[in-house]
Amino acid sequence: MSEMLRTEALSKHFGGLAAVSDVDLVVNRGEIHCLIGPNGAGKSTLFKLIVGMHVPSTGRIEFEGHDVTGERPYQRVKRGMSMKMQAPSVFRELPVRQNVHIALQHHVPRALLGEEEDRLLELLELTADQGKAAGELSHGQQQWLEIGMALALKPTLMLMDEPTAGMTPDETFRTGELIQGFNAGGMTVVVVEHDMAFIRQIAKQVTVLHYGKVFARGPIGEIIRDPRVAEIYLGKTHD
Ligand code: ADP
Ligand code: MG
């Protein structure tokens, strides 16, 4: 497996708090890599460092062999990253299809736009709701729409912070299938999550954060059997 993303001794301090501390993370091409850990462990902060929304206090980030540490988010997007943030930011007053259109318009030739919109709506199971205002969709559907808008960029690396937040168990499961589908199509995926059933469903590799540091890492099968991980993390979920 070849390496796609690497962080080296990456840290982010907020005043005296080390939200992310000395993190070495490697994501290989083709992985579904989950970042897990208790609330406040530094997952979202690490995510924001990777996508360029935070400037690191120390350390570096390499993506596809380039040092991207000093790059802006849009520059990382150009290199193939796409990100789904924690809170959906769809255009609520606009129809679902219009949202998809806006996301796709700069990435697809005009002649193919309609076709590509149909394909994406179908994939997101939103074909029947395409005329509704996005704000009228269920919370889960809004998350899917947002995922679809991130997909429109045709990323090689998709980064998602809690994609199943606010979803029903059924919606969560379908989101897992959707993510596995992108992955089967060749996309590398990094997911920040705390829903253990979901992590079991999709994860190949897992990195566990605790107090901003890497606490454990390995294939999902090893992580769920690690009693140290259970103690800090699994024991605190409703799994
Ligand atoms: P997680 O996503 O694992 O729940 P976060 O990365 O959101 O954790 O937060 C890690 C720690 O950093 C927490 O103690 C949080 O309060 C703190 N933190 C996160 N963002 C900021 C910020 N912008 N300013 C100050 N402290 C922050
Ligand atoms: Mg978070």
PDB file of C-alpha atoms and ligand atoms in Angstrom:
ATOM      1  CA  MET A   1       0.000   0.000   0.000  1.00  0.00           C
ATOM      2  CA  SER A   2       1.297   3.436  -0.801  1.00  0.00           C
ATOM      3  CA  GLU A   3       1.178   6.340   1.553  1.00  0.00           C
ATOM      4  CA  MET A   4      -1.205   9.194   0.816  1.00  0.00           C
ATOM      5  CA  LEU A   5      -1.263  11.387   3.908  1.00  0.00           C
ATOM      6  CA  ARG A   6       1.228  11.754   6.715  1.00  0.00           C
ATOM      7  CA  THR A   7       1.449  14.004   9.752  1.00  0.00           C
ATOM      8  CA  GLU A   8       4.703  14.319  11.646  1.00  0.00           C
ATOM      9  CA  ALA A   9       4.849  15.470  15.270  1.00  0.00           C
ATOM     10  CA  LEU A  10       1.755  17.563  14.599  1.00  0.00           C
ATOM     11  CA  SER A  11       0.572  19.737  17.491  1.00  0.00           C
ATOM     12  CA  LYS A  12      -2.011  22.433  18.091  1.00  0.00           C
ATOM     13  CA  HIS A  13      -2.058  24.468  21.277  1.00  0.00           C
ATOM     14  CA  PHE A  14      -4.903  26.699  22.380  1.00  0.00           C
ATOM     15  CA  GLY A  15      -3.336  28.830  25.087  1.00  0.00           C
ATOM     16  CA  GLY A  16      -1.990  26.301  27.581  1.00  0.00           C
ATOM     17  CA  LEU A  17      -4.076  23.414  26.199  1.00  0.00           C
ATOM     18  CA  ALA A  18      -2.439  20.901  23.862  1.00  0.00           C
ATOM     19  CA  ALA A  19      -5.561  19.927  21.890  1.00  0.00           C
ATOM     20  CA  VAL A  20      -3.381  17.885  19.503  1.00  0.00           C
ATOM     21  CA  SER A  21       0.020  16.802  20.700  1.00  0.00           C
ATOM     22  CA  ASP A  22       2.850  15.260  18.704  1.00  0.00           C
ATOM     23  CA  VAL A  23       0.622  13.214  16.377  1.00  0.00           C
ATOM     24  CA  ASP A  24       2.209  10.973  13.738  1.00  0.00           C
ATOM     25  CA  LEU A  25      -0.516   9.653  11.485  1.00  0.00           C
ATOM     26  CA  VAL A  26      -0.173   7.732   8.234  1.00  0.00           C
ATOM     27  CA  VAL A  27      -3.092   7.108   5.895  1.00  0.00           C
ATOM     28  CA  ASN A  28      -2.467   4.740   2.990  1.00  0.00           C
ATOM     29  CA  ARG A  29      -4.172   4.880  -0.387  1.00  0.00           C
ATOM     30  CA  GLY A  30      -7.399   2.902  -0.454  1.00  0.00           C
ATOM     31  CA  GLU A  31      -7.973   2.882   3.303  1.00  0.00           C
ATOM     32  CA  ILE A  32     -11.008   3.753   5.326  1.00  0.00           C
ATOM     33  CA  HIS A  33      -9.241   5.230   8.329  1.00  0.00           C
ATOM     34  CA  CYS A  34     -11.247   6.134  11.419  1.00  0.00           C
ATOM     35  CA  LEU A  35     -10.108   8.627  14.040  1.00  0.00           C
ATOM     36  CA  ILE A  36     -11.806   7.803  17.304  1.00  0.00           C
ATOM     37  CA  GLY A  37     -11.522   8.838  20.928  1.00  0.00           C
ATOM     38  CA  PRO A  38     -13.523  10.297  23.797  1.00  0.00           C
ATOM     39  CA  ASN A  39     -15.083  13.753  23.642  1.00  0.00           C
ATOM     40  CA  GLY A  40     -12.416  16.431  23.686  1.00  0.00           C
ATOM     41  CA  ALA A  41      -9.685  14.006  22.585  1.00  0.00           C
ATOM     42  CA  GLY A  42      -8.649  16.336  19.749  1.00  0.00           C
ATOM     43  CA  LYS A  43     -10.293  14.541  16.811  1.00  0.00           C
ATOM     44  CA  SER A  44     -11.899  17.606  15.228  1.00  0.00           C
ATOM     45  CA  THR A  45      -8.790  19.687  15.853  1.00  0.00           C
ATOM     46  CA  LEU A  46      -6.623  17.103  14.079  1.00  0.00           C
ATOM     47  CA  PHE A  47      -9.163  17.020  11.255  1.00  0.00           C
ATOM     48  CA  LYS A  48      -9.013  20.813  10.918  1.00  0.00           C
ATOM     49  CA  LEU A  49      -5.213  20.714  10.866  1.00  0.00           C
ATOM     50  CA  ILE A  50      -5.277  18.145   8.054  1.00  0.00           C
ATOM     51  CA  VAL A  51      -7.691  20.148   5.906  1.00  0.00           C
ATOM     52  CA  GLY A  52      -5.982  23.468   6.633  1.00  0.00           C
ATOM     53  CA  MET A  53      -8.594  25.179   8.801  1.00  0.00           C
ATOM     54  CA  HIS A  54      -6.106  25.440  11.668  1.00  0.00           C
ATOM     55  CA  VAL A  55      -2.435  26.383  11.458  1.00  0.00           C
ATOM     56  CA  PRO A  56      -0.368  23.882  13.446  1.00  0.00           C
ATOM     57  CA  SER A  57       1.692  25.036  16.418  1.00  0.00           C
ATOM     58  CA  THR A  58       4.431  22.584  15.406  1.00  0.00           C
ATOM     59  CA  GLY A  59       4.882  19.681  13.019  1.00  0.00           C
ATOM     60  CA  ARG A  60       4.200  19.070   9.364  1.00  0.00           C
ATOM     61  CA  ILE A  61       1.630  17.540   7.020  1.00  0.00           C
ATOM     62  CA  GLU A  62       2.426  15.762   3.785  1.00  0.00           C
ATOM     63  CA  PHE A  63      -0.192  14.909   1.160  1.00  0.00           C
ATOM     64  CA  GLU A  64       0.646  12.971  -1.998  1.00  0.00           C
ATOM     65  CA  GLY A  65       4.324  13.597  -1.389  1.00  0.00           C
ATOM     66  CA  HIS A  66       3.939  17.388  -1.030  1.00  0.00           C
ATOM     67  CA  ASP A  67       4.474  19.368   2.136  1.00  0.00           C
ATOM     68  CA  VAL A  68       1.081  21.077   2.497  1.00  0.00           C
ATOM     69  CA  THR A  69       1.629  22.404   6.039  1.00  0.00           C
ATOM     70  CA  GLY A  70       1.503  26.032   4.929  1.00  0.00           C
ATOM     71  CA  GLU A  71      -1.205  25.618   2.297  1.00  0.00           C
ATOM     72  CA  ARG A  72      -4.707  27.055   2.467  1.00  0.00           C
ATOM     73  CA  PRO A  73      -7.709  24.677   2.434  1.00  0.00           C
ATOM     74  CA  TYR A  74      -8.541  25.452  -1.229  1.00  0.00           C
ATOM     75  CA  GLN A  75      -5.001  24.533  -2.249  1.00  0.00           C
ATOM     76  CA  ARG A  76      -5.361  21.175  -0.509  1.00  0.00           C
ATOM     77  CA  VAL A  77      -8.735  20.715  -2.229  1.00  0.00           C
ATOM     78  CA  LYS A  78      -6.978  21.245  -5.570  1.00  0.00           C
ATOM     79  CA  ARG A  79      -4.591  18.455  -4.660  1.00  0.00           C
ATOM     80  CA  GLY A  80      -7.520  16.085  -4.127  1.00  0.00           C
ATOM     81  CA  MET A  81      -8.814  16.576  -0.591  1.00  0.00           C
ATOM     82  CA  SER A  82     -12.500  17.141   0.006  1.00  0.00           C
ATOM     83  CA  MET A  83     -14.105  17.590   3.374  1.00  0.00           C
ATOM     84  CA  LYS A  84     -17.460  17.185   5.013  1.00  0.00           C
ATOM     85  CA  MET A  85     -17.612  19.327   8.130  1.00  0.00           C
ATOM     86  CA  GLN A  86     -19.535  18.423  11.272  1.00  0.00           C
ATOM     87  CA  ALA A  87     -22.548  20.719  10.730  1.00  0.00           C
ATOM     88  CA  PRO A  88     -24.342  20.556   7.357  1.00  0.00           C
ATOM     89  CA  SER A  89     -24.009  23.787   5.398  1.00  0.00           C
ATOM     90  CA  VAL A  90     -26.341  23.148   2.474  1.00  0.00           C
ATOM     91  CA  PHE A  91     -28.276  26.049   0.931  1.00  0.00           C
ATOM     92  CA  ARG A  92     -31.476  25.454   2.856  1.00  0.00           C
ATOM     93  CA  GLU A  93     -33.800  27.668   0.817  1.00  0.00           C
ATOM     94  CA  LEU A  94     -32.715  26.225  -2.526  1.00  0.00           C
ATOM     95  CA  PRO A  95     -34.040  23.016  -4.058  1.00  0.00           C
ATOM     96  CA  VAL A  96     -32.002  19.873  -3.508  1.00  0.00           C
ATOM     97  CA  ARG A  97     -31.164  19.646  -7.199  1.00  0.00           C
ATOM     98  CA  GLN A  98     -29.964  23.251  -7.247  1.00  0.00           C
ATOM     99  CA  ASN A  99     -27.603  22.468  -4.373  1.00  0.00           C
ATOM    100  CA  VAL A 100     -26.148  19.576  -6.363  1.00  0.00           C
ATOM    101  CA  HIS A 101     -25.927  21.792  -9.438  1.00  0.00           C
ATOM    102  CA  ILE A 102     -23.967  24.464  -7.553  1.00  0.00           C
ATOM    103  CA  ALA A 103     -21.536  21.878  -6.226  1.00  0.00           C
ATOM    104  CA  LEU A 104     -20.960  20.327  -9.643  1.00  0.00           C
ATOM    105  CA  GLN A 105     -20.979  23.352 -11.951  1.00  0.00           C
ATOM    106  CA  HIS A 106     -17.259  24.125 -11.815  1.00  0.00           C
ATOM    107  CA  HIS A 107     -16.171  20.514 -12.046  1.00  0.00           C
ATOM    108  CA  VAL A 108     -18.271  19.085 -14.863  1.00  0.00           C
ATOM    109  CA  PRO A 109     -18.565  20.257 -18.494  1.00  0.00           C
ATOM    110  CA  ARG A 110     -21.860  22.044 -19.082  1.00  0.00           C
ATOM    111  CA  ALA A 111     -23.118  19.433 -21.547  1.00  0.00           C
ATOM    112  CA  LEU A 112     -22.767  16.664 -18.951  1.00  0.00           C
ATOM    113  CA  LEU A 113     -24.102  18.606 -15.995  1.00  0.00           C
ATOM    114  CA  GLY A 114     -27.693  17.328 -16.072  1.00  0.00           C
ATOM    115  CA  GLU A 115     -26.571  13.749 -16.380  1.00  0.00           C
ATOM    116  CA  GLU A 116     -24.083  14.097 -13.548  1.00  0.00           C
ATOM    117  CA  GLU A 117     -26.717  15.745 -11.332  1.00  0.00           C
ATOM    118  CA  ASP A 118     -29.035  12.785 -11.966  1.00  0.00           C
ATOM    119  CA  ARG A 119     -26.272  10.334 -11.119  1.00  0.00           C
ATOM    120  CA  LEU A 120     -25.385  12.053  -7.850  1.00  0.00           C
ATOM    121  CA  LEU A 121     -29.032  12.430  -6.774  1.00  0.00           C
ATOM    122  CA  GLU A 122     -29.553   8.726  -7.471  1.00  0.00           C
ATOM    123  CA  LEU A 123     -26.472   7.765  -5.468  1.00  0.00           C
ATOM    124  CA  LEU A 124     -27.689   9.847  -2.520  1.00  0.00           C
ATOM    125  CA  GLU A 125     -31.225   8.428  -2.822  1.00  0.00           C
ATOM    126  CA  LEU A 126     -32.515  11.969  -3.220  1.00  0.00           C
ATOM    127  CA  THR A 127     -34.043  11.663  -6.692  1.00  0.00           C
ATOM    128  CA  ALA A 128     -37.616  11.753  -5.365  1.00  0.00           C
ATOM    129  CA  ASP A 129     -36.862  14.795  -3.205  1.00  0.00           C
ATOM    130  CA  GLN A 130     -34.891  16.808  -5.746  1.00  0.00           C
ATOM    131  CA  GLY A 131     -37.541  19.546  -5.990  1.00  0.00           C
ATOM    132  CA  LYS A 132     -37.807  20.101  -2.229  1.00  0.00           C
ATOM    133  CA  ALA A 133     -35.991  22.900  -0.466  1.00  0.00           C
ATOM    134  CA  ALA A 134     -32.885  21.375   1.119  1.00  0.00           C
ATOM    135  CA  GLY A 135     -34.006  22.690   4.499  1.00  0.00           C
ATOM    136  CA  GLU A 136     -37.078  20.441   4.344  1.00  0.00           C
ATOM    137  CA  LEU A 137     -35.027  17.246   4.133  1.00  0.00           C
ATOM    138  CA  SER A 138     -34.523  15.075   7.198  1.00  0.00           C
ATOM    139  CA  HIS A 139     -31.323  15.684   9.089  1.00  0.00           C
ATOM    140  CA  GLY A 140     -29.818  12.498   7.661  1.00  0.00           C
ATOM    141  CA  GLN A 141     -30.744  13.463   4.104  1.00  0.00           C
ATOM    142  CA  GLN A 142     -29.167  16.889   4.600  1.00  0.00           C
ATOM    143  CA  GLN A 143     -25.968  15.143   5.663  1.00  0.00           C
ATOM    144  CA  TRP A 144     -26.123  13.002   2.517  1.00  0.00           C
ATOM    145  CA  LEU A 145     -26.629  16.059   0.386  1.00  0.00           C
ATOM    146  CA  GLU A 146     -23.611  17.629   2.009  1.00  0.00           C
ATOM    147  CA  ILE A 147     -21.587  14.448   1.430  1.00  0.00           C
ATOM    148  CA  GLY A 148     -22.700  14.574  -2.199  1.00  0.00           C
ATOM    149  CA  MET A 149     -21.535  18.163  -2.524  1.00  0.00           C
ATOM    150  CA  ALA A 150     -18.126  17.135  -1.165  1.00  0.00           C
ATOM    151  CA  LEU A 151     -18.103  14.224  -3.655  1.00  0.00           C
ATOM    152  CA  ALA A 152     -18.756  16.587  -6.543  1.00  0.00           C
ATOM    153  CA  LEU A 153     -15.126  17.687  -6.244  1.00  0.00           C
ATOM    154  CA  LYS A 154     -14.115  14.138  -7.224  1.00  0.00           C
ATOM    155  CA  PRO A 155     -11.631  13.889  -4.380  1.00  0.00           C
ATOM    156  CA  THR A 156      -8.960  11.235  -3.990  1.00  0.00           C
ATOM    157  CA  LEU A 157      -9.157  11.737  -0.226  1.00  0.00           C
ATOM    158  CA  MET A 158     -12.498  12.349   1.478  1.00  0.00           C
ATOM    159  CA  LEU A 159     -12.380  13.631   5.047  1.00  0.00           C
ATOM    160  CA  MET A 160     -15.509  13.521   7.177  1.00  0.00           C
ATOM    161  CA  ASP A 161     -16.103  14.801  10.691  1.00  0.00           C
ATOM    162  CA  GLU A 162     -18.938  12.859  12.320  1.00  0.00           C
ATOM    163  CA  PRO A 163     -20.905  12.204   9.124  1.00  0.00           C
ATOM    164  CA  THR A 164     -23.617  10.343  11.044  1.00  0.00           C
ATOM    165  CA  ALA A 165     -24.264  12.975  13.725  1.00  0.00           C
ATOM    166  CA  GLY A 166     -28.015  13.221  14.290  1.00  0.00           C
ATOM    167  CA  MET A 167     -28.850  10.209  12.096  1.00  0.00           C
ATOM    168  CA  THR A 168     -31.152   7.333  12.943  1.00  0.00           C
ATOM    169  CA  PRO A 169     -29.480   3.886  13.171  1.00  0.00           C
ATOM    170  CA  ASP A 170     -30.893   3.029   9.753  1.00  0.00           C
ATOM    171  CA  GLU A 171     -29.559   6.243   8.190  1.00  0.00           C
ATOM    172  CA  THR A 172     -26.219   5.605   9.884  1.00  0.00           C
ATOM    173  CA  PHE A 173     -26.011   2.134   8.372  1.00  0.00           C
ATOM    174  CA  ARG A 174     -26.855   3.448   4.910  1.00  0.00           C
ATOM    175  CA  THR A 175     -24.190   6.129   5.299  1.00  0.00           C
ATOM    176  CA  GLY A 176     -21.722   3.331   6.033  1.00  0.00           C
ATOM    177  CA  GLU A 177     -22.742   1.583   2.827  1.00  0.00           C
ATOM    178  CA  LEU A 178     -22.385   4.832   0.902  1.00  0.00           C
ATOM    179  CA  ILE A 179     -18.863   5.363   2.253  1.00  0.00           C
ATOM    180  CA  GLN A 180     -17.913   1.764   1.476  1.00  0.00           C
ATOM    181  CA  GLY A 181     -19.177   2.331  -2.045  1.00  0.00           C
ATOM    182  CA  PHE A 182     -16.908   5.383  -2.554  1.00  0.00           C
ATOM    183  CA  ASN A 183     -14.031   3.408  -1.127  1.00  0.00           C
ATOM    184  CA  ALA A 184     -14.680   0.483  -3.458  1.00  0.00           C
ATOM    185  CA  GLY A 185     -14.510   3.027  -6.281  1.00  0.00           C
ATOM    186  CA  GLY A 186     -10.960   3.912  -5.230  1.00  0.00           C
ATOM    187  CA  MET A 187     -11.450   6.798  -2.829  1.00  0.00           C
ATOM    188  CA  THR A 188      -9.436   6.968   0.375  1.00  0.00           C
ATOM    189  CA  VAL A 189     -11.566   8.019   3.340  1.00  0.00           C
ATOM    190  CA  VAL A 190     -10.745   9.463   6.767  1.00  0.00           C
ATOM    191  CA  VAL A 191     -13.676   9.536   9.169  1.00  0.00           C
ATOM    192  CA  VAL A 192     -13.852  11.130  12.605  1.00  0.00           C
ATOM    193  CA  GLU A 193     -16.489   9.274  14.602  1.00  0.00           C
ATOM    194  CA  HIS A 194     -17.553   8.076  17.975  1.00  0.00           C
ATOM    195  CA  ASP A 195     -20.401   5.722  17.036  1.00  0.00           C
ATOM    196  CA  MET A 196     -18.775   2.317  17.570  1.00  0.00           C
ATOM    197  CA  ALA A 197     -21.297   0.306  15.561  1.00  0.00           C
ATOM    198  CA  PHE A 198     -20.590   2.571  12.602  1.00  0.00           C
ATOM    199  CA  ILE A 199     -16.822   2.289  13.071  1.00  0.00           C
ATOM    200  CA  ARG A 200     -17.091  -1.505  13.157  1.00  0.00           C
ATOM    201  CA  GLN A 201     -19.121  -1.388   9.958  1.00  0.00           C
ATOM    202  CA  ILE A 202     -16.688   0.688   7.911  1.00  0.00           C
ATOM    203  CA  ALA A 203     -13.223   0.961   9.472  1.00  0.00           C
ATOM    204  CA  LYS A 204     -10.153  -0.790   8.179  1.00  0.00           C
ATOM    205  CA  GLN A 205      -7.506   1.127  10.110  1.00  0.00           C
ATOM    206  CA  VAL A 206      -8.165   3.008  13.333  1.00  0.00           C
ATOM    207  CA  THR A 207      -6.227   5.666  15.224  1.00  0.00           C
ATOM    208  CA  VAL A 208      -7.347   6.305  18.794  1.00  0.00           C
ATOM    209  CA  LEU A 209      -6.719   9.757  20.249  1.00  0.00           C
ATOM    210  CA  HIS A 210      -6.729  10.497  23.955  1.00  0.00           C
ATOM    211  CA  TYR A 211      -5.840  13.889  25.446  1.00  0.00           C
ATOM    212  CA  GLY A 212      -4.544  14.963  22.042  1.00  0.00           C
ATOM    213  CA  LYS A 213      -2.072  12.098  21.685  1.00  0.00           C
ATOM    214  CA  VAL A 214      -2.144   8.869  19.696  1.00  0.00           C
ATOM    215  CA  PHE A 215      -3.194   6.309  22.284  1.00  0.00           C
ATOM    216  CA  ALA A 216      -3.463   3.261  20.024  1.00  0.00           C
ATOM    217  CA  ARG A 217      -3.509   2.413  16.340  1.00  0.00           C
ATOM    218  CA  GLY A 218      -4.130  -0.669  14.258  1.00  0.00           C
ATOM    219  CA  PRO A 219      -6.691  -2.631  12.286  1.00  0.00           C
ATOM    220  CA  ILE A 220     -10.231  -2.365  13.677  1.00  0.00           C
ATOM    221  CA  GLY A 221     -10.182  -6.012  14.824  1.00  0.00           C
ATOM    222  CA  GLU A 222      -7.212  -5.323  17.085  1.00  0.00           C
ATOM    223  CA  ILE A 223      -8.542  -2.029  18.390  1.00  0.00           C
ATOM    224  CA  ILE A 224     -11.861  -3.451  19.563  1.00  0.00           C
ATOM    225  CA  ARG A 225     -10.026  -6.218  21.446  1.00  0.00           C
ATOM    226  CA  ASP A 226      -7.591  -3.825  23.145  1.00  0.00           C
ATOM    227  CA  PRO A 227      -8.633  -3.560  26.815  1.00  0.00           C
ATOM    228  CA  ARG A 228      -6.781  -0.238  27.205  1.00  0.00           C
ATOM    229  CA  VAL A 229      -8.922   1.250  24.465  1.00  0.00           C
ATOM    230  CA  ALA A 230     -12.078  -0.180  25.996  1.00  0.00           C
ATOM    231  CA  GLU A 231     -11.181   1.471  29.257  1.00  0.00           C
ATOM    232  CA  ILE A 232     -10.763   4.992  27.892  1.00  0.00           C
ATOM    233  CA  TYR A 233     -13.290   4.852  25.147  1.00  0.00           C
ATOM    234  CA  LEU A 234     -15.532   1.914  24.494  1.00  0.00           C
ATOM    235  CA  GLY A 235     -16.676   1.674  28.084  1.00  0.00           C
ATOM    236  CA  LYS A 236     -18.081   5.167  27.821  1.00  0.00           C
ATOM    237  CA  THR A 237     -20.323   4.518  24.804  1.00  0.00           C
ATOM    238  CA  HIS A 238     -23.742   2.933  24.710  1.00  0.00           C
ATOM    239  CA  ASP A 239     -22.466   0.246  22.353  1.00  0.00           C
TER     240      ASP A 239
HETATM  241  P1  ADP B   1     -13.073  16.123  19.798  1.00  0.00           P
HETATM  242  O1  ADP B   1     -13.414  16.453  18.387  1.00  0.00           O
HETATM  243  O2  ADP B   1     -12.228  14.883  19.944  1.00  0.00           O
HETATM  244  O3  ADP B   1     -14.275  16.039  20.687  1.00  0.00           O
HETATM  245  P2  ADP B   1     -11.807  18.733  19.796  1.00  0.00           P
HETATM  246  O4  ADP B   1     -10.704  18.628  18.820  1.00  0.00           O
HETATM  247  O5  ADP B   1     -13.040  19.432  19.362  1.00  0.00           O
HETATM  248  O6  ADP B   1     -12.154  17.286  20.382  1.00  0.00           O
HETATM  249  O7  ADP B   1     -11.270  19.485  21.091  1.00  0.00           O
HETATM  250  C1  ADP B   1     -10.077  19.121  21.740  1.00  0.00           C
HETATM  251  C2  ADP B   1      -9.810  20.091  22.872  1.00  0.00           C
HETATM  252  O8  ADP B   1      -9.466  21.353  22.325  1.00  0.00           O
HETATM  253  C3  ADP B   1     -11.020  20.336  23.764  1.00  0.00           C
HETATM  254  O9  ADP B   1     -10.561  20.509  25.085  1.00  0.00           O
HETATM  255  C4  ADP B   1     -11.601  21.615  23.206  1.00  0.00           C
HETATM  256  O10 ADP B   1     -12.292  22.329  24.198  1.00  0.00           O
HETATM  257  C5  ADP B   1     -10.367  22.371  22.763  1.00  0.00           C
HETATM  258  N1  ADP B   1     -10.604  23.250  21.609  1.00  0.00           N
HETATM  259  C6  ADP B   1     -11.041  22.869  20.388  1.00  0.00           C
HETATM  260  N2  ADP B   1     -11.129  23.917  19.551  1.00  0.00           N
HETATM  261  C7  ADP B   1     -10.742  25.005  20.258  1.00  0.00           C
HETATM  262  C8  ADP B   1     -10.609  26.400  19.950  1.00  0.00           C
HETATM  263  N3  ADP B   1     -10.892  26.875  18.738  1.00  0.00           N
HETATM  264  N4  ADP B   1     -10.181  27.216  20.935  1.00  0.00           N
HETATM  265  C9  ADP B   1      -9.874  26.735  22.172  1.00  0.00           C
HETATM  266  N5  ADP B   1      -9.973  25.443  22.525  1.00  0.00           N
HETATM  267  C10 ADP B   1     -10.405  24.573  21.582  1.00  0.00           C
HETATM  268 MG    MG B   2     -15.305  16.740  17.344  1.00  0.00          MG
END
